[in-house]
């Protein structure tokens, strides 16, 4: 079992829909949780990070961490075609290194 | 430029050839990472530098892979005697600090295809 599991998709939704992206992880000691967005033929770019449990909101994006169930989520409201990309969850281990999910390919249909 | 740059962007090699991939991190960034990203997968850690010191090379898949950062800025990832399974995108990232929740800034990657 991988340390971070993420459904690769693709996930296809109509423009304006609410999108929910999720990851599960195995090590309860993890504290920093990140979401990166990667457009085709580009490097990943940080969207949001969360420390410990709880919610964090930034515009149309909300990151949520539930440490009791080892489950992290990213919600996108009012999705736009420009949100079409691969979304990668990443978790920072005790050595400040990132452990990555496989990425979920998201397609927003106009 | 202000971001991380990598060269070449695309590299085609015949099996058995040696390749060298270059990373120019953001000026002043202490930490530098190399990752390998296979198609449809997340990045896999290869190695980590703090300034010129290679502190972690646990992710290098074999002794054919070698990385250096001699002056604590530009880094080169070298792959000797390339194999088809080496085909992937190689990402470089830099970070200003050495710990904490510092963001990693990624370059666009080098797409390596081994024929």
PDB file of C-alpha atoms in Angstrom, chain A residues 4-7 19-25 32-38 44-50 54 56 61-66 71-76 86-92 98-106, chain B residues 103-104 106:
ATOM      1  CA  UNK A   4      -0.636   8.426  -0.121  1.00  0.00           C
ATOM      2  CA  UNK A   5      -3.515   7.166  -2.262  1.00  0.00           C
ATOM      3  CA  UNK A   6      -5.310   9.300  -4.839  1.00  0.00           C
ATOM      4  CA  UNK A   7      -7.795   8.333  -7.523  1.00  0.00           C
ATOM      5  CA  UNK A  19     -15.574  19.653  -7.511  1.00  0.00           C
ATOM      6  CA  UNK A  20     -14.365  17.390  -4.726  1.00  0.00           C
ATOM      7  CA  UNK A  21     -10.871  15.869  -4.909  1.00  0.00           C
ATOM      8  CA  UNK A  22      -9.595  13.508  -2.233  1.00  0.00           C
ATOM      9  CA  UNK A  23      -6.592  11.632  -0.900  1.00  0.00           C
ATOM     10  CA  UNK A  24      -6.038   9.158   1.896  1.00  0.00           C
ATOM     11  CA  UNK A  25      -2.788   8.590   3.744  1.00  0.00           C
ATOM     12  CA  UNK A  32       1.532  19.349   6.648  1.00  0.00           C
ATOM     13  CA  UNK A  33      -0.844  18.686   3.780  1.00  0.00           C
ATOM     14  CA  UNK A  34      -0.588  20.343   0.392  1.00  0.00           C
ATOM     15  CA  UNK A  35      -2.435  20.548  -2.889  1.00  0.00           C
ATOM     16  CA  UNK A  36      -0.540  21.237  -6.093  1.00  0.00           C
ATOM     17  CA  UNK A  37      -1.982  21.922  -9.537  1.00  0.00           C
ATOM     18  CA  UNK A  38      -0.146  20.763 -12.644  1.00  0.00           C
ATOM     19  CA  UNK A  44       3.402  21.481 -10.265  1.00  0.00           C
ATOM     20  CA  UNK A  45       2.491  24.744  -8.533  1.00  0.00           C
ATOM     21  CA  UNK A  46       1.336  25.043  -4.939  1.00  0.00           C
ATOM     22  CA  UNK A  47      -2.361  25.828  -4.525  1.00  0.00           C
ATOM     23  CA  UNK A  48      -2.859  25.512  -0.788  1.00  0.00           C
ATOM     24  CA  UNK A  49      -1.350  23.965   2.293  1.00  0.00           C
ATOM     25  CA  UNK A  50      -2.888  23.093   5.634  1.00  0.00           C
ATOM     26  CA  UNK A  54      -9.348  21.728   9.822  1.00  0.00           C
ATOM     27  CA  UNK A  56      -8.607  26.505   4.891  1.00  0.00           C
ATOM     28  CA  UNK A  61     -10.749  26.716  -3.202  1.00  0.00           C
ATOM     29  CA  UNK A  62     -11.191  25.015   0.179  1.00  0.00           C
ATOM     30  CA  UNK A  63      -8.744  22.486   1.620  1.00  0.00           C
ATOM     31  CA  UNK A  64      -9.938  20.162   4.364  1.00  0.00           C
ATOM     32  CA  UNK A  65      -7.996  17.742   6.560  1.00  0.00           C
ATOM     33  CA  UNK A  66      -9.558  15.053   8.721  1.00  0.00           C
ATOM     34  CA  UNK A  71      -8.432  11.910   4.662  1.00  0.00           C
ATOM     35  CA  UNK A  72      -7.735  15.172   2.868  1.00  0.00           C
ATOM     36  CA  UNK A  73      -9.952  17.006   0.395  1.00  0.00           C
ATOM     37  CA  UNK A  74      -9.851  19.912  -2.001  1.00  0.00           C
ATOM     38  CA  UNK A  75     -13.113  21.564  -3.018  1.00  0.00           C
ATOM     39  CA  UNK A  76     -13.428  23.878  -6.007  1.00  0.00           C
ATOM     40  CA  UNK A  86      -4.069  17.491 -12.728  1.00  0.00           C
ATOM     41  CA  UNK A  87      -4.398  18.029  -8.970  1.00  0.00           C
ATOM     42  CA  UNK A  88      -1.781  16.404  -6.775  1.00  0.00           C
ATOM     43  CA  UNK A  89      -1.967  15.997  -3.039  1.00  0.00           C
ATOM     44  CA  UNK A  90       1.359  16.008  -1.222  1.00  0.00           C
ATOM     45  CA  UNK A  91       2.166  15.377   2.400  1.00  0.00           C
ATOM     46  CA  UNK A  92       5.290  16.548   4.163  1.00  0.00           C
ATOM     47  CA  UNK A  98       7.064  15.555   0.117  1.00  0.00           C
ATOM     48  CA  UNK A  99       5.205  12.300  -0.436  1.00  0.00           C
ATOM     49  CA  UNK A 100       2.900  12.576  -3.416  1.00  0.00           C
ATOM     50  CA  UNK A 101      -0.369  11.120  -4.561  1.00  0.00           C
ATOM     51  CA  UNK A 102      -0.722   9.965  -8.155  1.00  0.00           C
ATOM     52  CA  UNK A 103      -2.726  13.052  -9.134  1.00  0.00           C
ATOM     53  CA  UNK A 104      -6.344  13.364 -10.307  1.00  0.00           C
ATOM     54  CA  UNK A 105      -6.920  14.641 -13.832  1.00  0.00           C
ATOM     55  CA  UNK A 106      -9.798  17.139 -13.754  1.00  0.00           C
TER      56      UNK A 106
ATOM     57  CA  UNK B 103       6.815  25.951  -0.700  1.00  0.00           C
ATOM     58  CA  UNK B 104       8.773  24.056  -3.325  1.00  0.00           C
ATOM     59  CA  UNK B 106       9.091  23.614  -9.657  1.00  0.00           C
TER      60      UNK B 106
END
